[in-house]
Coordinates of C-alpha atoms in Angstrom, one line a residue:
X1 CA -75.4 -89.7 -43.8
X2 CA -76.9 -90.3 -47.2
X3 CA -75.5 -93.4 -49.0
X4 CA -76.2 -94.1 -52.6
X5 CA -76.1 -97.9 -53.4
X6 CA -75.8 -98.7 -57.1
X7 CA -76.3 -102.3 -58.4
X8 CA -78.0 -103.7 -61.5
X9 CA -79.0 -106.9 -59.6
X10 CA -82.2 -106.2 -57.5
X11 CA -81.4 -108.9 -54.9
X12 CA -77.8 -107.8 -54.5
X13 CA -78.9 -104.1 -54.3
X14 CA -81.5 -105.0 -51.6
X15 CA -78.9 -106.8 -49.5
X16 CA -76.5 -103.9 -49.8
X17 CA -79.2 -101.4 -48.7
X18 CA -80.3 -103.6 -45.8
X19 CA -76.7 -104.0 -44.6
X20 CA -76.0 -100.3 -44.7
X21 CA -79.2 -99.6 -42.8
X22 CA -78.4 -102.3 -40.2
X23 CA -74.7 -101.6 -39.7
X24 CA -75.0 -97.8 -39.9
X25 CA -78.0 -96.6 -37.9
X26 CA -77.4 -93.0 -38.8
X27 CA -77.3 -93.8 -42.6
X28 CA -80.1 -93.1 -45.0
X29 CA -79.5 -95.5 -47.9
X30 CA -80.7 -94.6 -51.4
X31 CA -80.7 -96.9 -54.4
X32 CA -80.1 -96.8 -58.2
X33 CA -79.9 -99.6 -60.7
X34 CA -77.9 -97.8 -63.4
X35 CA -75.0 -95.4 -63.7
X36 CA -77.3 -92.9 -65.4
X37 CA -79.8 -93.0 -62.5
X38 CA -77.0 -92.7 -60.0
X39 CA -75.6 -89.6 -61.7
X40 CA -79.1 -88.1 -61.9
X41 CA -79.5 -88.5 -58.1
X42 CA -76.1 -87.1 -57.5
X43 CA -77.0 -84.0 -59.5
X44 CA -80.1 -83.2 -57.5
X45 CA -79.6 -84.7 -54.0
X46 CA -76.9 -84.4 -51.3
X47 CA -75.0 -87.7 -51.2
X48 CA -72.3 -88.5 -48.7
X49 CA -71.0 -91.7 -50.2
X50 CA -71.5 -94.0 -53.2
X51 CA -71.4 -97.8 -53.1
X52 CA -71.3 -99.5 -56.5
X53 CA -70.8 -102.9 -57.9
X54 CA -68.7 -103.4 -60.9
X55 CA -71.4 -104.8 -63.2
X56 CA -74.0 -102.2 -64.3
X57 CA -76.5 -102.3 -67.2
X58 CA -75.1 -99.1 -68.8
X59 CA -71.4 -99.5 -68.0
X60 CA -69.1 -100.4 -65.2
X61 CA -68.5 -99.3 -61.7
X62 CA -65.1 -97.9 -62.9
X63 CA -66.9 -95.7 -65.4
X64 CA -69.3 -94.5 -62.8
X65 CA -66.3 -93.8 -60.5
X66 CA -64.6 -91.7 -63.1
X67 CA -67.8 -89.7 -63.8
X68 CA -68.2 -89.0 -60.1
X69 CA -64.6 -87.9 -59.7
X70 CA -65.1 -85.6 -62.7
X71 CA -68.3 -84.0 -61.4
X72 CA -68.1 -84.4 -57.6
X73 CA -64.4 -84.4 -56.8
X74 CA -63.4 -86.4 -53.7
X75 CA -66.9 -87.7 -52.9
X76 CA -66.4 -91.0 -51.0
X77 CA -66.8 -94.0 -53.4
X78 CA -66.8 -97.7 -52.4
X79 CA -66.4 -100.2 -55.2
X80 CA -67.7 -103.7 -54.3
X81 CA -67.7 -106.2 -57.2
X82 CA -70.1 -109.2 -56.9
X83 CA -68.6 -112.7 -56.4
X84 CA -66.3 -113.8 -59.2
X85 CA -66.1 -110.3 -60.8
X86 CA -63.1 -108.9 -58.9
X87 CA -59.4 -109.2 -59.7
X88 CA -56.1 -107.6 -58.9
X89 CA -56.1 -105.7 -62.1
X90 CA -59.6 -104.4 -61.4
X91 CA -58.5 -103.3 -57.9
X92 CA -55.5 -101.5 -59.5
X93 CA -57.7 -99.7 -62.0
X94 CA -60.1 -98.7 -59.2
X95 CA -57.2 -97.2 -57.2
X96 CA -55.9 -95.4 -60.2
X97 CA -59.4 -93.9 -60.8
X98 CA -59.5 -92.6 -57.2
X99 CA -61.6 -95.1 -55.4
X100 CA -62.0 -94.5 -51.6
X101 CA -62.3 -98.2 -50.7
X102 CA -62.3 -101.5 -52.6
X103 CA -64.2 -104.6 -51.3
X104 CA -62.8 -107.8 -52.8
X105 CA -65.4 -110.2 -54.2
X106 CA -63.9 -113.3 -52.6
X107 CA -64.7 -113.8 -48.9
X108 CA -63.6 -116.3 -46.3
X109 CA -66.7 -115.6 -44.1
X110 CA -69.3 -116.0 -46.8
X111 CA -71.4 -113.6 -48.8
X112 CA -72.9 -112.1 -45.6
X113 CA -69.5 -111.0 -44.4
X114 CA -69.0 -109.1 -47.7
X115 CA -72.0 -106.9 -47.0
X116 CA -70.8 -106.2 -43.5
X117 CA -67.5 -105.1 -44.9
X118 CA -69.2 -102.9 -47.4
X119 CA -71.0 -101.0 -44.6
X120 CA -67.7 -100.8 -42.7
X121 CA -65.9 -99.3 -45.7
X122 CA -68.7 -96.8 -46.2
X123 CA -68.3 -95.7 -42.6
X124 CA -64.5 -95.4 -42.9
X125 CA -64.7 -93.7 -46.3
X126 CA -67.1 -91.0 -45.0
X127 CA -65.1 -90.4 -41.8
X128 CA -61.9 -90.1 -43.8
X129 CA -63.7 -87.8 -46.2
X130 CA -64.8 -85.6 -43.3
X131 CA -61.2 -85.5 -41.9
X132 CA -59.9 -84.8 -45.4
X133 CA -62.5 -82.1 -46.0
X134 CA -61.6 -80.4 -42.6
X135 CA -57.9 -80.6 -43.5
X136 CA -58.6 -79.0 -46.9
X137 CA -60.7 -76.3 -45.4
X138 CA -58.0 -75.5 -42.9
X139 CA -55.5 -75.4 -45.7
X140 CA -57.7 -73.0 -47.7
X141 CA -58.2 -70.7 -44.8
X142 CA -54.4 -70.7 -44.2
X143 CA -53.9 -69.8 -47.9
X144 CA -56.5 -67.0 -47.6
X145 CA -54.8 -65.6 -44.5
X146 CA -51.4 -65.7 -46.2
X147 CA -52.8 -63.9 -49.2
X148 CA -54.3 -61.2 -47.0
X149 CA -50.8 -60.5 -45.6
X150 CA -49.3 -60.3 -49.1
X151 CA -52.1 -58.0 -50.3
X152 CA -51.7 -55.6 -47.5
X153 CA -48.0 -55.3 -48.3
X154 CA -48.6 -54.7 -52.0
X155 CA -47.8 -51.2 -53.3
X156 CA -49.2 -51.3 -56.9
X157 CA -52.1 -52.7 -58.8
X158 CA -49.8 -55.0 -60.6
X159 CA -48.4 -56.5 -57.3
X160 CA -51.9 -56.9 -55.9
X161 CA -52.9 -58.8 -59.0
X162 CA -49.8 -61.0 -58.8
X163 CA -50.6 -61.9 -55.2
X164 CA -54.3 -62.5 -56.1
X165 CA -53.7 -65.0 -58.9
X166 CA -51.3 -67.0 -56.8
X167 CA -53.7 -67.0 -53.9
X168 CA -56.7 -68.0 -56.1
X169 CA -54.7 -71.0 -57.6
X170 CA -53.6 -72.1 -54.1
X171 CA -57.0 -71.8 -52.5
X172 CA -58.9 -73.6 -55.2
X173 CA -56.1 -76.0 -56.0
X174 CA -56.0 -75.0 -59.6
X175 CA -53.2 -73.7 -61.9
X176 CA -55.0 -71.3 -64.2
X177 CA -55.9 -67.9 -62.7
X178 CA -55.9 -64.3 -64.1
X179 CA -56.7 -60.9 -62.8
X180 CA -58.3 -58.5 -65.3
X181 CA -58.5 -54.7 -64.6
X182 CA -60.8 -52.3 -66.4
X183 CA -59.3 -49.6 -68.6
X184 CA -61.9 -46.8 -68.6
X185 CA -60.1 -44.9 -71.4
X186 CA -60.2 -47.9 -73.8
X187 CA -63.4 -49.4 -72.3
X188 CA -61.8 -52.9 -72.1
X189 CA -60.9 -55.4 -69.5
X190 CA -57.3 -56.4 -69.9
X191 CA -55.2 -59.1 -68.1
X192 CA -52.7 -57.7 -65.6
X193 CA -51.4 -60.8 -63.9
X194 CA -51.7 -64.5 -64.7
X195 CA -50.3 -67.8 -63.5
X196 CA -48.0 -69.6 -65.9
X197 CA -50.7 -72.2 -66.7
X198 CA -53.1 -69.4 -67.7
X199 CA -50.5 -67.8 -70.0
X200 CA -50.1 -71.1 -71.8
X201 CA -53.8 -71.5 -72.6
X202 CA -54.5 -70.7 -76.3
X203 CA -52.0 -67.9 -76.5
X204 CA -52.7 -66.4 -73.1
X205 CA -55.6 -64.4 -71.6
X206 CA -57.3 -62.1 -74.1
X207 CA -58.4 -58.5 -73.7
X208 CA -62.2 -58.3 -73.4
X209 CA -64.6 -55.7 -74.9
X210 CA -68.1 -55.0 -73.8
X211 CA -70.6 -57.8 -74.2
X212 CA -68.3 -60.5 -75.6
X213 CA -67.5 -62.8 -72.7
X214 CA -68.5 -64.4 -69.4
X215 CA -65.8 -62.1 -67.9
X216 CA -67.6 -58.9 -69.1
X217 CA -71.0 -60.3 -68.0
X218 CA -69.7 -60.8 -64.4
X219 CA -68.0 -57.4 -64.4
X220 CA -71.2 -55.6 -65.4
X221 CA -73.5 -57.6 -63.0
X222 CA -71.1 -57.4 -60.1
X223 CA -72.0 -61.0 -58.9
X224 CA -69.7 -64.0 -58.8
X225 CA -70.5 -66.9 -61.2
X226 CA -69.4 -70.5 -61.2
X227 CA -69.9 -71.8 -64.8
X228 CA -70.0 -75.6 -64.9
X229 CA -69.5 -75.9 -68.6
X230 CA -67.8 -72.9 -70.3
X231 CA -68.0 -74.1 -73.9
X232 CA -71.8 -74.4 -73.7
X233 CA -72.3 -70.9 -72.1
X234 CA -73.8 -68.4 -74.6
X235 CA -71.3 -65.8 -73.6
X236 CA -68.3 -68.0 -74.0
X237 CA -65.5 -66.0 -75.6
X238 CA -63.9 -69.1 -77.1
X239 CA -66.1 -72.2 -77.3
X240 CA -63.1 -74.3 -78.1
X241 CA -61.3 -73.4 -74.9
X242 CA -59.8 -76.3 -72.9
X243 CA -61.2 -74.7 -69.8
X244 CA -64.4 -76.5 -68.9
X245 CA -65.5 -74.8 -65.7
X246 CA -64.7 -71.3 -64.5
X247 CA -65.1 -69.2 -61.4
X248 CA -65.3 -65.5 -62.1
X249 CA -65.2 -63.0 -59.2
X250 CA -66.0 -59.3 -59.7
X251 CA -63.6 -56.8 -58.2
X252 CA -66.0 -53.8 -58.0
X253 CA -65.1 -51.2 -60.5
X254 CA -61.6 -52.5 -60.8
X255 CA -62.2 -55.6 -62.8
X256 CA -62.5 -59.4 -62.2
X257 CA -60.5 -62.4 -60.9
X258 CA -60.9 -65.6 -62.9
X259 CA -60.0 -69.2 -62.1
X260 CA -60.4 -72.1 -64.5
X261 CA -60.4 -75.8 -64.5
X262 CA -60.1 -78.5 -67.3
X263 CA -62.9 -80.4 -65.6
X264 CA -66.6 -79.5 -65.7
X265 CA -68.5 -78.7 -62.5
X266 CA -65.3 -78.1 -60.4
X267 CA -66.6 -75.2 -58.3
X268 CA -69.1 -75.6 -55.5
X269 CA -70.7 -73.1 -53.1
X270 CA -67.7 -73.2 -50.8
X271 CA -65.4 -72.2 -53.6
X272 CA -67.7 -69.2 -54.4
X273 CA -67.7 -68.2 -50.7
X274 CA -63.9 -68.4 -50.4
X275 CA -63.7 -66.5 -53.7
X276 CA -65.9 -63.7 -52.4
X277 CA -63.7 -63.3 -49.4
X278 CA -60.5 -63.3 -51.5
X279 CA -62.1 -60.8 -54.0
X280 CA -63.1 -58.5 -51.1
X281 CA -59.5 -58.5 -49.8
X282 CA -58.2 -57.8 -53.3
X283 CA -60.6 -54.8 -53.7
X284 CA -59.5 -53.5 -50.3
X285 CA -55.8 -53.8 -51.4
X286 CA -56.5 -52.0 -54.6
X287 CA -58.3 -49.2 -52.8
X288 CA -55.4 -49.0 -50.3
X289 CA -52.9 -48.6 -53.2
X290 CA -55.1 -45.8 -54.7
X291 CA -55.3 -44.1 -51.3
X292 CA -51.5 -44.3 -50.9
X293 CA -51.1 -42.9 -54.4
X294 CA -53.5 -40.0 -53.7
X295 CA -51.7 -39.3 -50.4
X296 CA -48.3 -39.3 -52.1
X297 CA -49.6 -36.9 -54.8
X298 CA -51.1 -34.7 -52.1
X299 CA -47.8 -34.7 -50.2
X300 CA -45.9 -33.8 -53.4
X301 CA -48.3 -30.8 -53.8
X302 CA -47.8 -29.9 -50.2
X303 CA -44.0 -30.0 -50.6
X304 CA -44.3 -27.7 -53.7
X305 CA -46.5 -25.4 -51.6
X306 CA -43.9 -25.2 -48.9
X307 CA -41.2 -24.5 -51.4
X308 CA -43.3 -21.7 -53.0
X309 CA -44.1 -20.1 -49.6
X310 CA -40.7 -20.4 -48.2
X311 CA -38.8 -19.2 -51.2
X312 CA -41.0 -17.5 -53.8
X313 CA -42.9 -15.4 -51.2
X314 CA -40.2 -14.8 -48.6
X315 CA -37.7 -13.4 -51.2
X316 CA -40.1 -10.6 -52.4
X317 CA -41.1 -10.0 -48.8
X318 CA -37.5 -9.5 -47.8
X319 CA -37.0 -7.1 -50.7
X320 CA -40.1 -5.2 -49.7
X321 CA -39.0 -5.0 -46.1
X322 CA -35.5 -3.8 -47.2
X323 CA -37.0 -1.1 -49.5
X324 CA -39.3 0.0 -46.6
X325 CA -36.3 0.5 -44.3
X326 CA -34.6 2.6 -47.1
X327 CA -37.7 4.7 -47.5
X328 CA -38.0 5.2 -43.8
X329 CA -34.3 6.3 -43.7
X330 CA -34.8 8.7 -46.6
X331 CA -37.8 10.3 -45.1
X332 CA -36.1 10.6 -41.7
X333 CA -33.2 12.4 -43.5
X334 CA -35.6 15.1 -44.6
X335 CA -37.4 15.2 -41.3
X336 CA -40.6 13.4 -42.4
X337 CA -42.5 10.8 -40.4
X338 CA -45.2 9.1 -42.3
X339 CA -48.0 6.9 -40.9
X340 CA -48.1 5.2 -44.2
X341 CA -44.6 3.7 -43.5
X342 CA -45.9 2.3 -40.3
X343 CA -49.0 0.8 -42.0
X344 CA -46.8 -0.8 -44.6
X345 CA -44.5 -2.2 -42.0
X346 CA -47.4 -3.6 -40.0
X347 CA -48.8 -5.2 -43.2
X348 CA -45.4 -6.8 -44.1
X349 CA -45.1 -8.2 -40.5
X350 CA -48.6 -9.7 -40.8
X351 CA -47.6 -11.3 -44.1
X352 CA -44.5 -12.8 -42.6
X353 CA -46.5 -14.1 -39.6
X354 CA -49.0 -15.7 -42.0
X355 CA -46.2 -17.3 -43.9
X356 CA -44.8 -18.7 -40.6
X357 CA -48.2 -20.1 -39.7
X358 CA -48.7 -21.7 -43.1
X359 CA -45.3 -23.3 -43.0
X360 CA -45.9 -24.6 -39.5
X361 CA -49.2 -26.1 -40.4
X362 CA -47.7 -27.7 -43.5
X363 CA -44.8 -29.2 -41.6
X364 CA -47.1 -30.5 -38.8
X365 CA -49.4 -32.2 -41.4
X366 CA -47.9 -35.7 -40.8
X367 CA -47.4 -35.3 -37.1
X368 CA -49.3 -37.7 -34.8
X369 CA -52.4 -36.2 -33.2
X370 CA -52.6 -37.0 -29.5
X371 CA -56.0 -36.3 -28.0
X372 CA -56.3 -35.5 -24.3
X373 CA -58.8 -33.8 -21.9
X374 CA -58.3 -30.0 -22.0
X375 CA -59.8 -27.2 -19.8
X376 CA -60.9 -24.2 -21.8
X377 CA -60.1 -21.8 -18.9
X378 CA -56.5 -23.1 -18.6
X379 CA -55.9 -22.5 -22.3
X380 CA -57.3 -19.0 -22.1
X381 CA -55.0 -18.3 -19.1
X382 CA -52.0 -19.5 -21.2
X383 CA -53.0 -17.0 -23.9
X384 CA -53.0 -14.2 -21.4
X385 CA -49.3 -14.8 -20.8
X386 CA -48.3 -15.7 -24.3
X387 CA -50.1 -12.9 -26.2
X388 CA -49.9 -9.2 -25.5
X389 CA -53.5 -8.3 -24.9
X390 CA -52.7 -4.6 -24.4
X391 CA -55.8 -3.0 -22.9
X392 CA -58.2 -5.8 -24.0
X393 CA -60.2 -7.7 -21.5
X394 CA -59.9 -11.5 -21.7
X395 CA -62.6 -13.3 -19.7
X396 CA -63.5 -17.0 -19.3
X397 CA -67.1 -17.8 -18.3
X398 CA -67.1 -21.6 -18.5
X399 CA -65.4 -24.6 -16.8
X400 CA -66.0 -26.8 -19.8
X401 CA -63.5 -29.5 -20.8
X402 CA -63.0 -31.1 -24.2
X403 CA -60.6 -33.5 -26.0
X404 CA -58.0 -32.2 -28.4
X405 CA -54.3 -32.0 -29.3
X406 CA -52.8 -29.6 -26.7
X407 CA -50.2 -28.0 -29.0
X408 CA -52.5 -27.4 -31.9
X409 CA -55.4 -26.2 -29.8
X410 CA -53.1 -23.8 -27.9
X411 CA -51.8 -22.4 -31.2
X412 CA -55.3 -21.9 -32.4
X413 CA -56.4 -20.0 -29.3
X414 CA -53.2 -17.8 -29.4
X415 CA -54.0 -16.9 -33.0
X416 CA -57.6 -16.2 -32.2
X417 CA -56.7 -13.9 -29.2
X418 CA -53.9 -12.1 -31.1
X419 CA -56.2 -11.4 -34.1
X420 CA -59.0 -10.2 -31.8
X421 CA -56.6 -7.8 -30.1
X422 CA -54.9 -6.5 -33.3
X423 CA -58.0 -6.2 -35.5

């Protein structure tokens, strides 16, 4: 456990460090004498808790607390004013600023007891922070799971985007999120779904063109970015935006998912990791919508094919068959038998058989395929009884088995044997 002790008084700082080291054997105390030095350490090192007095050379402990909350969120922070510096109003201000623990400056057991209490507050604040972090992680994972269920059920790009922005806001605890999808015809990235808070920002989410925004940069590079200070980014679309930090997640060729915060440095590595998972689920949902749309279009074409085969081909075939019978009757009346009539009749029968086969295949397209072990010799024996083999010899020279759908394989062999005999 790394504990940062901040105090402008060298003696008081030394006693705080010694108390933390003595009372918390697993702690690694660090020290800083100014708020600026403390913030520099926080920016570069991993700190588990901050302990600060009220009086600092470059500000107050309250100011430092507010800066920590702005840049490091719920990092445990213990405020411990030196003797004579505390008050009820100060305690109230500390609580309002989000202090984890407040150690009053007055003490019935002397100054030594104050340092013991500081160490105890550090331990409690860190443990509470761990519990709070675990609870928050569980909440985020629950939100991610719930989003996955909603994404699976979505049937359009618009619905996928709506579920995604709601999930992003829930997972990251933010109100402003937008999904942008790429329009290849116009070569722009346009907003498809936004949370109400995002719609209220400076007239709502804009449409982005190539090279003019962080959003486009992430879309082109295909890697998520957590921007700590949006206005200072060279690709910021609007430097005057109230959004200070932004997490932008690429959605492959589809577009991007953006979440924004009014505070700088809001997003950490865990936010990026959770964002990657959410973005992956969103991409999978968009692909599923596309596959469903493609399948629907294919089925529509298949239905049209069935209609053409069953109506537009059968009707002329029926006419041709009827005309053939009339021709046969007329020839019979004059005592003529023509092999051409028999050939035409055979050809028409083959056409009708082909139509029947095509319709059967089309109607079976959506049927479930049930695979089972099949013996080749048994299938051939079935064909011997189902197909008129005339004088042909049908011989099986293997006992091999394979897996297949019995009905479809049987039909395939029947057609194969029939065609072999007839042609």
